[in-house]
């Protein structure tokens, strides 16, 4: 069992990191090989979250919002937000060269990102509770809270602003 001298390991590890060459400002080329599956998974998951959120807002614009549909949609958002901690493996940022809107700030500030996830989960639970009351005004209030303190708060810091 030959041991690989650690100096070789250090050199090859450095060759894989763009930061080693001092070219950190340049956007990295997409790493070779398939993109990690979690990138597509989280994008699909966010699209479903977006659809459920839109379904709730559309119901609120009707004269008699369908509370059963709002309840199901709120529970769907809650359940999907809880998946987020498993969908952001290290090194899958836009800056790493992947086709994603996830910013490197996610991994530079893991505590802040986790708080953003937990805040959104809590806001979605409040929305579920409001839906249980059947009161459209209460639901509307919690939709606003989730949108601002859940979705937008996270997007402002951790998702690329492309509009
Ligand atoms: C904790 C952070 C966080 C929270 C909370 C969050 N998002 Fe996002 N969202 C992101 C990130 C990061 C991306 C980019 C993902 C990617 O491209 O890999 C994203 C992408 C999206 C997308 C685009 C998906 C695609 O690629 O087509 C939609 C739609 C979306 N979010 C909606 C929402 C809505 C609605 C909420 C609130 C109910 C929400 N998000 C809450 C971080 C968050």
Coordinates of N, CA, C and O and ligand atoms in Angstrom, one line a residue:
X1 N 0.8 -1.2 0.0 CA 0.0 0.0 0.0 C 0.9 1.3 0.0 O 1.4 1.7 1.0
X2 N 1.1 1.8 -1.2 CA 1.9 3.0 -1.3 C 1.2 4.2 -0.7 O 0.0 4.4 -1.1
X3 N 1.8 5.0 0.0 CA 1.2 6.3 0.5 C 1.5 7.4 -0.5 O 2.6 7.5 -1.0
X4 N 0.5 8.1 -0.8 CA 0.7 9.3 -1.7 C 1.2 10.4 -0.8 O 0.6 10.8 0.1
X5 N 2.4 11.0 -1.2 CA 2.9 12.1 -0.4 C 1.9 13.2 -0.4 O 1.3 13.5 -1.4
X6 N 1.8 13.8 0.8 CA 0.7 14.8 1.0 C 0.9 16.0 0.2 O -0.1 16.7 -0.2
X7 N 2.1 16.3 -0.2 CA 2.4 17.5 -1.1 C 1.6 17.3 -2.4 O 1.1 18.3 -2.9
X8 N 1.6 16.1 -2.9 CA 0.9 15.9 -4.2 C -0.6 16.2 -4.0 O -1.3 16.7 -4.9
X9 N -1.1 15.7 -2.9 CA -2.6 15.9 -2.7 C -2.9 17.4 -2.6 O -3.8 17.9 -3.2
X10 N -2.0 18.1 -1.9 CA -2.2 19.6 -1.8 C -2.2 20.2 -3.2 O -3.0 21.1 -3.4
X11 N -1.2 19.8 -4.0 CA -1.1 20.4 -5.3 C -2.4 20.1 -6.2 O -3.0 21.0 -6.8
X12 N -2.8 18.9 -6.2 CA -4.0 18.5 -7.0 C -5.2 19.1 -6.5 O -6.1 19.6 -7.3
X13 N -5.4 19.2 -5.2 CA -6.6 19.9 -4.6 C -6.6 21.3 -5.0 O -7.6 21.9 -5.4
X14 N -5.4 22.0 -5.0 CA -5.3 23.4 -5.4 C -5.7 23.6 -6.9 O -6.4 24.5 -7.2
X15 N -5.3 22.6 -7.7 CA -5.6 22.8 -9.1 C -7.1 22.7 -9.4 O -7.6 23.3 -10.4
X16 N -7.8 22.1 -8.5 CA -9.3 22.1 -8.6 C -10.0 23.3 -8.2 O -11.2 23.5 -8.5
X17 N -9.3 24.1 -7.4 CA -10.0 25.3 -6.8 C -9.5 26.6 -7.6 O -8.4 26.9 -7.6
X18 N -10.5 27.2 -8.1 CA -10.2 28.4 -8.9 C -9.5 29.5 -8.0 O -8.7 30.2 -8.4
X19 N -9.9 29.5 -6.7 CA -9.4 30.5 -5.8 C -7.9 30.4 -5.7 O -7.3 31.4 -5.4
X20 N -7.4 29.2 -5.8 CA -5.9 29.0 -5.6 C -5.2 29.9 -6.6 O -4.1 30.4 -6.3
X21 N -5.7 30.0 -7.9 CA -4.9 30.7 -8.9 C -5.1 32.2 -8.8 O -4.5 32.9 -9.6
X22 N -5.9 32.6 -7.9 CA -6.1 34.1 -7.8 C -7.2 34.6 -8.7 O -7.4 35.8 -8.9
X23 N -7.8 33.7 -9.5 CA -8.8 34.2 -10.5 C -10.2 34.1 -9.9 O -11.1 33.8 -10.6
X24 N -10.3 34.4 -8.6 CA -11.6 34.3 -8.0 C -12.7 35.2 -8.6 O -13.9 34.9 -8.5
X25 N -12.3 36.3 -9.2 CA -13.3 37.2 -9.7 C -14.0 36.6 -11.0 O -15.1 36.9 -11.3
X26 N -13.2 35.8 -11.7 CA -13.8 35.3 -12.9 C -14.8 34.2 -12.6 O -14.6 33.4 -11.7
X27 N -15.8 34.1 -13.4 CA -16.8 33.0 -13.2 C -16.2 31.7 -13.6 O -15.6 31.6 -14.7
X28 N -16.3 30.7 -12.8 CA -15.7 29.4 -13.0 C -16.4 28.7 -14.2 O -17.6 28.9 -14.4
X29 N -15.7 27.9 -15.0 CA -16.4 27.1 -16.0 C -17.1 26.0 -15.2 O -16.7 25.6 -14.1
X30 N -18.2 25.5 -15.9 CA -18.9 24.4 -15.2 C -18.0 23.2 -15.0 O -17.3 22.8 -15.9
X31 N -18.0 22.7 -13.8 CA -17.2 21.5 -13.5 C -17.5 20.4 -14.4 O -18.6 20.2 -14.8
X32 N -16.5 19.6 -14.7 CA -16.7 18.4 -15.6 C -17.7 17.4 -15.0 O -17.8 17.4 -13.8
X33 N -18.4 16.7 -15.8 CA -19.3 15.7 -15.3 C -20.7 16.2 -15.2 O -21.0 17.4 -15.4
X34 N -21.6 15.3 -14.8 CA -23.0 15.7 -14.6 C -23.2 16.6 -13.4 O -22.5 16.5 -12.4
X35 N -24.1 17.6 -13.5 CA -24.4 18.4 -12.4 C -25.1 17.6 -11.3 O -25.8 16.6 -11.6
X36 N -24.8 17.9 -10.0 CA -25.4 17.2 -8.9 C -26.9 17.2 -9.1 O -27.5 18.2 -9.4
X37 N -27.6 16.1 -8.8 CA -29.0 15.9 -9.0 C -29.8 16.9 -8.2 O -30.9 17.3 -8.5
X38 N -29.2 17.3 -7.0 CA -29.9 18.2 -6.1 C -30.3 19.5 -6.7 O -31.2 20.2 -6.3
X39 N -29.5 20.0 -7.7 CA -29.8 21.3 -8.4 C -31.1 21.2 -9.1 O -32.0 22.1 -8.8
X40 N -31.4 20.2 -9.9 CA -32.7 20.1 -10.6 C -33.8 19.8 -9.6 O -34.9 20.3 -9.7
X41 N -33.4 19.0 -8.6 CA -34.4 18.7 -7.5 C -34.9 19.9 -6.8 O -36.1 20.1 -6.6
X42 N -34.0 20.8 -6.4 CA -34.4 22.0 -5.7 C -35.2 22.9 -6.6 O -36.1 23.6 -6.2
X43 N -34.8 23.0 -7.9 CA -35.5 23.9 -8.8 C -36.9 23.4 -9.0 O -37.8 24.2 -9.0
X44 N -37.1 22.1 -9.2 CA -38.4 21.5 -9.3 C -39.2 21.8 -8.1 O -40.4 22.2 -8.1
X45 N -38.6 21.6 -6.9 CA -39.3 21.8 -5.6 C -39.7 23.2 -5.5 O -40.8 23.5 -5.0
X46 N -38.8 24.2 -5.9 CA -39.2 25.6 -5.8 C -40.4 25.9 -6.7 O -41.2 26.8 -6.4
X47 N -40.3 25.3 -7.9 CA -41.4 25.6 -8.9 C -42.8 25.1 -8.3 O -43.8 25.8 -8.4
X48 N -42.8 24.0 -7.6 CA -44.0 23.5 -7.0 C -44.4 24.4 -5.9 O -45.6 24.7 -5.7
X49 N -43.4 24.9 -5.1 CA -43.7 25.9 -4.0 C -44.4 27.1 -4.6 O -45.4 27.6 -4.1
X50 N -43.8 27.6 -5.7 CA -44.3 28.8 -6.4 C -45.7 28.5 -6.9 O -46.6 29.4 -6.8
X51 N -46.0 27.3 -7.5 CA -47.3 27.0 -8.0 C -48.4 27.0 -6.8 O -49.5 27.5 -7.0
X52 N -48.0 26.4 -5.7 CA -48.9 26.3 -4.6 C -49.2 27.7 -4.0 O -50.3 28.0 -3.6
X53 N -48.1 28.5 -4.0 CA -48.3 29.9 -3.4 C -49.2 30.7 -4.3 O -50.1 31.4 -3.8
X54 N -49.0 30.5 -5.6 CA -49.9 31.2 -6.6 C -51.3 30.8 -6.5 O -52.3 31.6 -6.5
X55 N -51.5 29.5 -6.3 CA -52.9 28.9 -6.2 C -53.6 29.5 -5.0 O -54.8 29.9 -5.1
X56 N -52.9 29.7 -3.9 CA -53.5 30.4 -2.7 C -53.9 31.8 -3.0 O -55.0 32.3 -2.7
X57 N -52.9 32.5 -3.6 CA -53.2 34.0 -3.9 C -54.4 34.1 -4.9 O -55.2 35.0 -4.7
X58 N -54.5 33.2 -5.8 CA -55.6 33.2 -6.8 C -56.9 33.0 -6.1 O -57.9 33.7 -6.4
X59 N -57.0 32.0 -5.1 CA -58.2 31.8 -4.4 C -58.6 33.0 -3.6 O -59.8 33.3 -3.5
X60 N -57.6 33.7 -3.0 CA -58.0 34.9 -2.2 C -58.6 36.0 -3.1 O -59.3 36.9 -2.5
X61 N -58.4 35.9 -4.4 CA -59.0 37.0 -5.2 C -60.4 36.6 -5.6 O -61.1 37.5 -6.3
X62 N -60.9 35.4 -5.3 CA -62.2 35.1 -5.6 C -63.2 35.5 -4.5 O -62.8 35.8 -3.4
X63 N -64.5 35.5 -4.8 CA -65.5 35.9 -3.8 C -65.6 34.9 -2.7 O -65.9 35.3 -1.6
X64 N -65.5 33.6 -3.0 CA -65.5 32.6 -1.9 C -64.3 31.7 -2.1 O -64.4 30.6 -2.8
X65 N -63.2 32.0 -1.5 CA -62.0 31.2 -1.6 C -62.2 29.8 -1.1 O -62.9 29.5 -0.1
X66 N -61.6 28.9 -1.9 CA -61.7 27.4 -1.6 C -60.7 27.1 -0.4 O -59.5 26.9 -0.7
X67 N -61.2 27.1 0.8 CA -60.4 26.9 1.9 C -59.7 25.5 2.0 O -58.6 25.4 2.4
X68 N -60.4 24.5 1.4 CA -59.7 23.2 1.4 C -58.5 23.2 0.5 O -57.4 22.7 0.8
X69 N -58.6 23.9 -0.7 CA -57.5 24.0 -1.6 C -56.4 24.8 -1.0 O -55.2 24.5 -1.1
X70 N -56.7 25.9 -0.2 CA -55.7 26.7 0.4 C -55.0 25.9 1.5 O -53.8 25.9 1.6
X71 N -55.8 25.1 2.2 CA -55.1 24.2 3.3 C -54.1 23.2 2.7 O -53.0 23.1 3.1
X72 N -54.6 22.6 1.6 CA -53.7 21.6 0.9 C -52.4 22.3 0.4 O -51.3 21.8 0.5
X73 N -52.6 23.5 -0.2 CA -51.5 24.2 -0.8 C -50.5 24.6 0.3 O -49.3 24.6 0.1
X74 N -51.0 25.1 1.4 CA -50.2 25.6 2.5 C -49.4 24.4 3.1 O -48.2 24.6 3.4
X75 N -50.0 23.3 3.2 CA -49.4 22.1 3.7 C -48.3 21.6 2.7 O -47.2 21.2 3.1
X76 N -48.5 21.8 1.4 CA -47.6 21.4 0.4 C -46.3 22.3 0.5 O -45.2 21.8 0.5
X77 N -46.6 23.6 0.7 CA -45.4 24.5 0.8 C -44.6 24.2 2.0 O -43.4 24.1 2.0
X78 N -45.3 24.0 3.2 CA -44.6 23.6 4.4 C -43.8 22.4 4.3 O -42.6 22.4 4.7
X79 N -44.3 21.4 3.7 CA -43.6 20.1 3.5 C -42.4 20.3 2.6 O -41.3 19.8 2.8
X80 N -42.6 21.1 1.5 CA -41.5 21.3 0.6 C -40.4 22.1 1.1 O -39.2 21.9 0.8
X81 N -40.7 23.1 1.9 CA -39.7 24.0 2.6 C -38.8 23.1 3.5 O -37.6 23.4 3.6
X82 N -39.4 22.1 4.1 CA -38.7 21.3 5.0 C -37.6 20.4 4.3 O -36.7 19.9 4.9
X83 N -37.8 20.3 3.0 CA -36.8 19.5 2.2 C -35.5 20.3 1.9 O -34.5 19.8 1.5
X84 N -35.6 21.7 2.0 CA -34.5 22.5 1.5 C -33.2 22.2 2.2 O -32.2 22.2 1.4
X85 N -33.1 21.8 3.5 CA -31.7 21.6 4.0 C -31.0 20.5 3.3 O -29.7 20.5 3.3
X86 N -31.7 19.6 2.6 CA -31.0 18.5 1.9 C -30.7 18.7 0.4 O -30.1 17.9 -0.2
X87 N -31.1 19.9 0.0 CA -31.0 20.2 -1.5 C -29.9 21.2 -1.9 O -29.8 21.6 -3.0
X88 N -29.1 21.5 -0.9 CA -28.0 22.5 -1.2 C -26.6 21.9 -0.8 O -26.0 22.4 0.1
X89 N -26.2 20.8 -1.5 CA -24.8 20.3 -1.2 C -23.8 21.4 -1.6 O -23.9 22.1 -2.5
X90 N -22.7 21.4 -0.8 CA -21.6 22.3 -0.9 C -21.1 22.3 -2.4 O -21.0 21.3 -3.1
X91 N -20.8 23.5 -2.9 CA -20.2 23.6 -4.2 C -21.2 23.6 -5.3 O -20.8 23.4 -6.5
X92 N -22.5 23.8 -5.1 CA -23.4 23.8 -6.2 C -24.0 25.3 -6.4 O -25.2 25.4 -6.7
X93 N -23.1 26.2 -6.3 CA -23.5 27.6 -6.5 C -23.4 28.0 -8.0 O -22.8 27.3 -8.8
X94 N -24.0 29.1 -8.3 CA -23.8 29.7 -9.6 C -22.3 30.1 -9.9 O -21.8 29.8 -10.9
X95 N -21.7 30.6 -8.8 CA -20.3 30.9 -8.9 C -19.4 29.7 -9.2 O -18.3 29.9 -9.8
X96 N -19.8 28.5 -8.9 CA -19.1 27.3 -9.1 C -19.3 26.9 -10.6 O -18.7 25.9 -11.0
X97 N -20.1 27.6 -11.3 CA -20.3 27.3 -12.8 C -21.5 26.6 -13.1 O -21.7 26.2 -14.3
X98 N -22.4 26.3 -12.2 CA -23.6 25.6 -12.5 C -24.7 26.4 -12.9 O -24.8 27.6 -12.7
X99 N -25.7 25.8 -13.6 CA -26.9 26.5 -14.1 C -27.9 26.6 -13.0 O -28.8 25.8 -12.9
X100 N -27.7 27.6 -12.2 CA -28.5 27.7 -10.9 C -28.5 29.2 -10.5 O -27.6 29.9 -10.9
X101 N -29.5 29.5 -9.8 CA -29.6 30.9 -9.3 C -29.1 30.9 -7.8 O -29.3 32.0 -7.1
X102 N -28.6 29.8 -7.3 CA -28.1 29.8 -5.9 C -26.8 30.5 -5.8 O -25.8 30.1 -6.4
X103 N -26.7 31.5 -4.9 CA -25.5 32.3 -4.7 C -24.6 31.6 -3.7 O -25.0 30.9 -2.8
X104 N -23.3 31.8 -3.9 CA -22.3 31.3 -3.0 C -22.5 31.7 -1.5 O -22.0 31.1 -0.6
X105 N -23.2 32.8 -1.3 CA -23.5 33.3 0.0 C -24.2 32.2 0.9 O -24.1 32.3 2.1
X106 N -24.9 31.3 0.2 CA -25.5 30.2 1.0 C -24.5 29.4 1.8 O -24.8 29.1 3.0
X107 N -23.4 29.2 1.2 CA -22.4 28.3 1.9 C -21.4 29.2 2.7 O -20.7 28.7 3.5
X108 N -21.3 30.5 2.4 CA -20.5 31.4 3.2 C -21.2 31.8 4.5 O -20.5 32.1 5.4
X109 N -22.5 31.7 4.5 CA -23.3 32.1 5.7 C -24.3 31.0 6.0 O -25.5 31.2 5.9
X110 N -23.8 29.8 6.3 CA -24.7 28.6 6.5 C -25.7 28.9 7.6 O -26.9 28.4 7.5
X111 N -25.3 29.6 8.6 CA -26.3 29.8 9.7 C -27.4 30.7 9.3 O -28.6 30.5 9.6
X112 N -27.1 31.8 8.5 CA -28.1 32.7 8.0 C -29.0 32.0 7.1 O -30.2 32.3 7.1
X113 N -28.5 31.1 6.2 CA -29.3 30.4 5.3 C -30.3 29.5 6.0 O -31.5 29.4 5.7
X114 N -29.7 28.8 7.0 CA -30.6 27.9 7.8 C -31.7 28.7 8.5 O -32.9 28.2 8.6
X115 N -31.4 29.8 9.1 CA -32.4 30.7 9.7 C -33.5 31.1 8.7 O -34.6 31.1 9.0
X116 N -33.0 31.4 7.5 CA -34.0 31.8 6.4 C -35.0 30.6 6.1 O -36.1 30.9 5.9
X117 N -34.4 29.4 6.1 CA -35.3 28.2 5.9 C -36.2 28.1 7.1 O -37.4 27.9 6.9
X118 N -35.7 28.2 8.3 CA -36.6 28.0 9.5 C -37.6 29.0 9.6 O -38.8 28.7 9.9
X119 N -37.3 30.3 9.2 CA -38.3 31.4 9.3 C -39.4 31.1 8.3 O -40.6 31.3 8.6
X120 N -39.0 30.6 7.1 CA -40.0 30.3 6.1 C -40.9 29.2 6.5 O -42.2 29.2 6.3
X121 N -40.3 28.1 7.1 CA -41.1 27.0 7.6 C -42.1 27.5 8.6 O -43.3 27.1 8.6
X122 N -41.7 28.3 9.5 CA -42.5 28.8 10.6 C -43.7 29.6 10.0 O -44.8 29.5 10.4
X123 N -43.3 30.5 9.0 CA -44.4 31.3 8.4 C -45.4 30.5 7.6 O -46.6 30.8 7.6
X124 N -44.9 29.4 7.0 CA -45.9 28.5 6.3 C -46.8 27.7 7.3 O -47.9 27.4 7.0
X125 N -46.2 27.4 8.5 CA -47.1 26.8 9.5 C -48.1 27.8 10.0 O -49.3 27.4 10.2
X126 N -47.8 29.1 10.1 CA -48.8 30.1 10.5 C -49.8 30.2 9.4 O -51.0 30.4 9.7
X127 N -49.4 30.0 8.2 CA -50.4 30.1 7.1 C -51.3 28.9 7.1 O -52.6 29.0 6.9
X128 N -50.8 27.7 7.5 CA -51.7 26.6 7.6 C -52.7 26.8 8.7 O -53.9 26.4 8.6
X129 N -52.2 27.4 9.8 CA -53.1 27.6 11.0 C -54.2 28.6 10.6 O -55.4 28.4 11.0
X130 N -53.8 29.6 9.8 CA -54.8 30.6 9.4 C -55.8 30.0 8.5 O -57.0 30.3 8.5
X131 N -55.4 29.0 7.6 CA -56.3 28.4 6.7 C -57.3 27.5 7.5 O -58.5 27.4 7.1
X132 N -56.9 27.0 8.6 CA -57.7 26.2 9.4 C -58.9 27.0 10.0 O -60.0 26.5 10.2
X133 N -58.7 28.3 10.2 CA -59.7 29.2 10.8 C -60.8 29.4 9.7 O -61.9 29.8 10.0
X134 N -60.4 29.3 8.4 CA -61.4 29.6 7.3 C -61.6 31.0 7.1 O -62.5 31.4 6.3
X135 N -60.8 31.9 7.7 CA -61.0 33.3 7.6 C -60.1 33.9 6.5 O -58.9 33.9 6.7
X136 N -60.6 34.3 5.3 CA -59.8 34.8 4.2 C -58.9 35.9 4.6 O -57.7 36.0 4.1
X137 N -59.3 36.8 5.6 CA -58.4 37.9 6.0 C -57.2 37.4 6.7 O -56.1 37.9 6.5
X138 N -57.5 36.4 7.6 CA -56.3 35.9 8.3 C -55.4 35.2 7.4 O -54.1 35.3 7.5
X139 N -55.9 34.5 6.4 CA -55.1 33.8 5.4 C -54.3 34.9 4.6 O -53.0 34.7 4.4
X140 N -54.9 35.9 4.2 CA -54.3 37.0 3.4 C -53.1 37.6 4.2 O -52.0 37.8 3.7
X141 N -53.3 37.8 5.5 CA -52.2 38.3 6.4 C -51.0 37.4 6.4 O -49.9 37.9 6.3
X142 N -51.3 36.1 6.5 CA -50.2 35.2 6.6 C -49.5 34.9 5.2 O -48.3 34.6 5.2
X143 N -50.3 35.1 4.1 CA -49.7 35.0 2.8 C -48.7 36.2 2.6 O -47.5 36.0 2.2
X144 N -49.1 37.3 3.1 CA -48.2 38.5 3.0 C -46.9 38.3 3.9 O -45.8 38.5 3.4
X145 N -47.1 37.7 5.0 CA -46.0 37.4 5.9 C -45.0 36.4 5.3 O -43.8 36.6 5.3
X146 N -45.6 35.3 4.8 CA -44.7 34.3 4.2 C -44.0 34.9 3.0 O -42.8 34.6 2.8
X147 N -44.7 35.6 2.2 CA -44.1 36.2 1.0 C -42.9 37.1 1.3 O -41.8 37.0 0.7
X148 N -43.1 37.9 2.3 CA -42.1 38.9 2.6 C -41.0 38.3 3.5 O -39.8 38.5 3.2
X149 N -41.3 37.7 4.6 CA -40.3 37.2 5.6 C -39.8 35.8 5.3 O -38.9 35.4 5.9
X150 N -40.5 35.1 4.3 CA -40.0 33.8 3.9 C -39.4 33.8 2.6 O -38.1 33.8 2.5
X151 N -40.2 33.9 1.5 CA -39.6 33.9 0.2 C -38.7 35.0 -0.1 O -37.5 34.8 -0.5
X152 N -39.2 36.2 0.0 CA -38.4 37.4 -0.4 C -37.1 37.6 0.5 O -36.0 37.9 -0.1
X153 N -37.3 37.4 1.8 CA -36.1 37.5 2.6 C -35.0 36.6 2.2 O -33.8 37.0 2.2
X154 N -35.3 35.4 1.8 CA -34.2 34.5 1.4 C -33.7 34.8 0.0 O -32.5 34.9 -0.3
X155 N -34.6 35.1 -0.9 CA -34.2 35.4 -2.3 C -33.3 36.6 -2.3 O -32.3 36.7 -3.1
X156 N -33.6 37.7 -1.5 CA -32.8 38.9 -1.5 C -31.3 38.6 -1.2 O -30.4 39.3 -1.7
X157 N -31.1 37.6 -0.4 CA -29.7 37.3 0.1 C -29.0 36.2 -0.6 O -27.8 36.2 -0.8
X158 N -29.8 35.2 -1.0 CA -29.2 33.9 -1.4 C -29.5 33.5 -2.8 O -29.1 32.4 -3.3
X159 N -30.3 34.2 -3.5 CA -30.7 33.9 -4.9 C -30.3 35.1 -5.8 O -30.5 36.2 -5.4
X160 N -29.7 34.7 -7.0 CA -29.3 35.8 -7.9 C -30.5 36.6 -8.3 O -31.6 36.1 -8.6
X161 N -30.3 38.0 -8.3 CA -31.3 38.9 -8.7 C -31.3 39.1 -10.2 O -30.4 39.8 -10.7
X162 N -32.2 38.4 -10.9 CA -32.1 38.5 -12.4 C -33.2 39.4 -13.0 O -33.4 39.4 -14.2
X163 N -33.9 40.1 -12.2 CA -34.9 41.0 -12.8 C -34.5 42.5 -12.8 O -33.4 42.9 -12.6
Ligands
LIG1 C1 -34.2 29.6 2.3 C2 -34.2 30.3 1.1 C3 -35.4 30.3 0.2 C4 -36.7 30.4 0.6 C5 -37.3 30.4 2.0 C6 -37.5 30.4 -0.6 N1 -36.7 30.4 -1.7 FE1 -37.3 30.3 -3.6 N2 -35.3 30.0 -4.2 C7 -34.2 30.1 -3.4 C8 -33.0 29.8 -4.2 C9 -31.6 29.7 -3.6 C10 -33.5 29.6 -5.5 C11 -32.6 29.2 -6.7 C12 -32.5 27.7 -6.8 C13 -31.6 27.3 -8.0 O1 -31.7 27.9 -9.1 O2 -30.9 26.3 -7.8 C14 -34.9 29.8 -5.5 C15 -35.7 29.7 -6.6 C16 -37.1 29.9 -6.7 C17 -37.9 29.7 -7.8 C18 -37.4 29.4 -9.3 C19 -37.4 27.9 -9.5 C20 -36.8 27.5 -10.8 O3 -35.6 27.3 -11.0 O4 -37.7 27.5 -11.8 C21 -39.2 30.0 -7.5 C22 -40.4 30.0 -8.3 C23 -39.2 30.2 -6.0 N3 -37.9 30.1 -5.6 C24 -40.3 30.6 -5.3 C25 -40.3 30.7 -3.9 C26 -41.5 30.9 -3.1 C27 -42.9 31.2 -3.6 C28 -41.1 30.9 -1.8 C29 -41.9 31.1 -0.5 C30 -43.1 30.4 -0.4 C31 -39.6 30.6 -1.8 N4 -39.2 30.5 -3.1 C32 -38.9 30.5 -0.6 C33 -34.2 30.3 -2.0 C34 -35.4 30.3 -1.3

